[in-house]
Coordinates of C-alpha atoms and ligand atoms in Angstrom, one line a residue:
M1 CA 0.1 0.0 0.3
Q2 CA 1.4 3.4 -0.7
I3 CA 0.3 6.2 1.5
D4 CA 0.9 9.3 0.7
I5 CA 0.6 12.0 3.1
L6 CA -0.3 15.9 2.4
T7 CA 0.7 18.5 5.0
L8 CA 2.0 21.2 6.7
F9 CA 3.8 19.8 9.4
P10 CA 5.2 16.2 8.9
E11 CA 7.4 16.7 11.1
M12 CA 5.1 15.6 13.1
F13 CA 5.5 12.6 11.8
E14 CA 8.2 11.7 12.7
G15 CA 7.9 9.4 15.6
P16 CA 5.1 7.4 15.4
F17 CA 6.4 5.4 12.0
S18 CA 9.7 5.5 13.5
Q19 CA 9.3 3.2 15.8
S20 CA 7.4 -0.6 16.1
I21 CA 4.7 -1.2 14.2
L22 CA 5.4 1.3 11.0
K23 CA 8.9 0.6 11.4
R24 CA 8.6 -2.6 11.5
A25 CA 6.1 -2.3 8.2
K26 CA 7.7 0.1 6.0
E27 CA 11.3 -1.8 6.3
K28 CA 9.4 -4.3 5.2
G29 CA 8.3 -2.6 2.1
I30 CA 5.1 -3.7 2.6
V31 CA 4.0 0.3 3.0
Q32 CA 4.8 2.4 1.5
I33 CA 4.5 6.4 3.6
F34 CA 5.2 9.9 1.4
L35 CA 4.4 13.2 3.6
H36 CA 3.9 16.0 1.4
N37 CA 4.6 19.9 2.7
I38 CA 1.7 21.4 1.5
R39 CA 3.8 24.9 1.6
D40 CA 6.0 23.2 -1.6
Y41 CA 2.9 23.8 -3.8
A42 CA 2.4 27.5 -2.3
S43 CA 3.4 30.5 -5.0
G44 CA 4.3 33.8 -4.4
K45 CA 6.9 35.3 -2.5
H46 CA 5.1 34.1 0.6
K47 CA 4.1 31.2 0.0
N48 CA 1.4 31.6 2.0
V49 CA -1.1 27.8 2.5
D50 CA -4.3 29.8 3.9
D51 CA -6.1 33.5 4.3
Y52 CA -9.0 34.9 5.4
A53 CA -12.0 33.7 5.7
F54 CA -14.5 35.1 2.9
G55 CA -17.4 36.6 4.8
G56 CA -15.6 37.3 7.9
G57 CA -15.4 35.2 11.2
A58 CA -12.6 34.0 13.8
G59 CA -10.0 31.9 11.9
M60 CA -7.6 31.5 9.4
V61 CA -8.7 28.9 6.2
M62 CA -6.8 26.7 4.7
M63 CA -5.9 28.2 0.6
I64 CA -7.3 25.7 -2.2
E65 CA -4.6 26.0 -4.7
P66 CA -2.1 24.5 -3.1
V67 CA -3.8 21.4 -2.1
A68 CA -4.6 21.0 -5.2
K69 CA -1.4 22.1 -6.5
C70 CA -0.1 18.7 -4.9
I71 CA -3.0 16.1 -5.0
E72 CA -2.8 16.7 -9.1
K73 CA 0.9 15.8 -8.6
L74 CA 0.3 12.8 -7.0
K75 CA -2.5 12.1 -9.4
E76 CA -0.5 11.5 -12.5
K77 CA 1.4 9.4 -11.4
T78 CA -0.7 7.3 -8.5
V79 CA -4.2 6.4 -9.5
Y80 CA -5.5 6.7 -5.8
D81 CA -8.6 4.4 -4.5
E82 CA -9.6 7.4 -1.9
I83 CA -8.8 10.7 -1.2
I84 CA -9.3 11.1 2.6
Y85 CA -10.3 14.3 4.2
M86 CA -8.8 13.8 8.3
S87 CA -12.3 15.9 9.4
P88 CA -13.9 15.8 12.9
D89 CA -16.7 16.0 11.3
G90 CA -16.4 12.9 8.6
E91 CA -17.5 9.3 8.6
L92 CA -16.0 8.5 12.6
L93 CA -13.2 5.7 12.2
S94 CA -14.0 1.8 13.7
Q95 CA -12.7 -1.1 13.1
K96 CA -14.4 -1.7 9.9
V97 CA -13.6 1.5 8.1
A98 CA -10.4 0.2 9.1
N99 CA -10.6 -2.6 7.9
R100 CA -11.8 -1.7 4.5
I101 CA -9.4 1.0 4.0
S102 CA -6.4 -2.1 4.7
V103 CA -7.2 -3.8 1.7
M104 CA -6.2 -0.7 -0.6
K105 CA -3.9 0.3 -3.1
N106 CA -2.9 4.0 -2.6
I107 CA -4.5 6.3 -0.8
I108 CA -3.6 10.0 0.0
L109 CA -4.7 12.1 3.3
L110 CA -4.9 15.4 3.8
C111 CA -4.2 17.3 6.9
G112 CA -6.8 20.3 7.6
H113 CA -5.4 23.2 10.2
Y114 CA -6.5 25.9 10.9
K115 CA -10.3 26.8 10.6
G116 CA -10.4 24.2 7.9
V117 CA -9.6 23.6 4.3
D118 CA -11.5 25.9 1.8
E119 CA -15.0 24.1 0.9
R120 CA -14.0 24.1 -2.6
I121 CA -11.2 21.0 -1.8
R122 CA -13.6 19.3 0.0
E123 CA -16.5 18.9 -2.8
H124 CA -14.1 18.7 -5.2
L125 CA -10.9 17.4 -4.8
I126 CA -11.4 14.9 -1.9
T127 CA -13.3 11.4 -1.9
R128 CA -14.6 11.0 1.6
E129 CA -13.5 12.5 4.8
I130 CA -13.1 10.4 8.0
S131 CA -12.9 11.8 12.1
I132 CA -11.1 9.8 14.8
G133 CA -13.3 10.8 17.1
D134 CA -16.7 13.8 19.0
Y135 CA -13.7 16.3 19.7
V136 CA -11.6 18.5 17.7
L137 CA -7.4 18.1 17.8
S138 CA -5.7 21.5 16.5
G139 CA -4.6 19.5 13.0
G140 CA -5.2 16.6 11.1
E141 CA -2.1 15.4 11.6
L142 CA -2.1 13.2 14.3
A143 CA -5.5 11.4 13.1
A144 CA -4.0 10.6 10.6
A145 CA -1.0 8.9 11.9
V146 CA -3.8 7.3 13.8
L147 CA -5.7 5.9 11.0
T148 CA -2.2 5.3 9.4
D149 CA -1.6 2.8 12.9
A150 CA -5.2 1.1 12.4
V151 CA -5.2 0.1 8.7
V152 CA -2.0 -1.1 8.1
R153 CA -1.3 -3.5 12.4
L154 CA -4.1 -4.9 9.3
M155 CA -2.0 -5.5 6.2
P156 CA -1.0 -8.7 6.1
G157 CA 2.4 -9.4 6.9
V158 CA 2.8 -6.6 9.7
L159 CA 1.6 -8.4 12.4
N160 CA 3.5 -12.2 13.5
D161 CA 0.9 -14.8 14.1
E162 CA 1.1 -14.0 18.3
T163 CA 0.1 -10.3 17.5
S164 CA -2.3 -11.3 15.0
A165 CA -5.1 -9.5 14.6
L166 CA -8.1 -11.8 14.6
S167 CA -7.6 -11.2 18.2
D168 CA -8.1 -8.0 18.1
S169 CA -10.6 -6.2 20.6
F170 CA -13.8 -4.4 18.0
Q171 CA -12.6 -7.2 15.3
D172 CA -15.5 -9.3 16.0
D173 CA -17.2 -6.8 18.3
L174 CA -16.7 -7.4 20.8
I175 CA -13.9 -6.3 23.7
S176 CA -11.1 -8.7 24.1
P177 CA -10.7 -11.0 27.2
P178 CA -8.2 -10.2 29.7
V179 CA -5.2 -11.3 29.9
Y180 CA -2.0 -12.0 32.1
T181 CA 1.3 -12.5 32.3
R182 CA 3.6 -14.3 35.2
P183 CA 3.6 -14.3 37.9
A184 CA 0.5 -15.8 38.3
E185 CA 0.5 -14.1 41.9
F186 CA 1.5 -10.7 43.1
R187 CA 0.5 -9.0 46.4
G188 CA -2.2 -11.8 46.7
W189 CA -3.4 -11.0 43.7
K190 CA -4.1 -13.9 42.0
V191 CA -4.2 -15.0 38.0
P192 CA -7.4 -17.3 37.8
D193 CA -6.9 -20.4 37.7
V194 CA -8.7 -21.9 34.0
L195 CA -5.8 -20.7 32.6
L196 CA -3.3 -22.2 34.4
S197 CA -4.6 -24.9 34.2
G198 CA -4.3 -26.2 30.6
N199 CA -7.7 -27.3 29.7
E200 CA -7.0 -25.4 26.5
K201 CA -11.3 -25.7 25.2
E202 CA -12.2 -24.7 29.1
I203 CA -9.6 -21.1 28.7
V204 CA -11.1 -21.1 25.2
K205 CA -14.5 -20.9 27.3
W206 CA -14.0 -19.3 30.1
K207 CA -12.5 -16.2 27.4
H208 CA -15.6 -15.9 25.6
E209 CA -17.1 -15.7 28.6
Q210 CA -15.1 -12.6 29.3
S211 CA -15.7 -11.3 26.1
L212 CA -19.2 -11.5 26.0
E213 CA -19.1 -10.3 29.7
R214 CA -17.1 -7.4 29.2
T215 CA -18.7 -5.9 26.5
R216 CA -22.0 -6.2 28.3
Q217 CA -20.2 -4.3 30.9
R218 CA -18.2 -1.5 28.9
R219 CA -20.1 -1.3 25.5
P220 CA -23.7 -2.0 24.9
G221 CA -23.6 -0.9 22.1
L222 CA -21.7 -2.5 19.8
M223 CA -23.3 -5.6 20.3
D224 CA -26.3 -4.0 20.0
D225 CA -24.7 -3.1 16.5
A226 CA -23.8 -6.6 15.6
G227 CA -26.3 -8.1 16.4
F228 CA -26.3 -10.7 20.0
Ligands
ADE301 N1 -8.6 17.2 12.5 C1 -8.8 18.4 14.0 N2 -9.7 16.9 14.8 C2 -10.0 16.1 14.5 C3 -11.0 14.5 14.5 N3 -11.3 14.4 15.4 N4 -11.0 13.9 13.5 C4 -10.5 13.5 12.3 N5 -9.0 14.8 12.1 C5 -9.4 16.3 12.5

């Protein structure tokens, strides 16, 4: 998969993309991530990327021209499955959305800043809008990093058997069961006997019951959505 990220702050991605699973996925060549600084596509001496809103109102608006030029240049070389604008008023990111995006070949993620982007970008240049939650971030960069992580870890070959995404919370509309490791007892706090019993059948049953119970208690909406 190729992910092209359009941003005014490419440095914001250095940390998340150079560690752990994303780093490994890039090294294995499973994903290629390219960061494009929107300012490089701005014209004029000052390379402005934002301007006052027509009609007034607080906050600056990201201009259409640099964004359009950047997207058009990328589209000369690559056909994109989706051109996604990270926006608090977009479709909510879920495991299902991440699953669907993970099988795509090429995507663009556009990160907004200031008061948002010129509406014509949303109308004419992008194909989809995604939000990572009902709160407003200072920009789309952290949201794009979250989406990238959620998507890339699902791609074949990124996780090994032990960390397989199939047992993740939400993958089957259930929350994962609790996990424990050594020691079997710490300050009198014990690991449930069944996990130490070696009885595989009982362990599987216990884990499933725990998943159901946790989901019922913590996120009952997930079960309703899945028709439990
Ligand atoms: N940009 C600002 N807030 C955001 C959010 N919640 N999700 C996606 N992009 C954003």
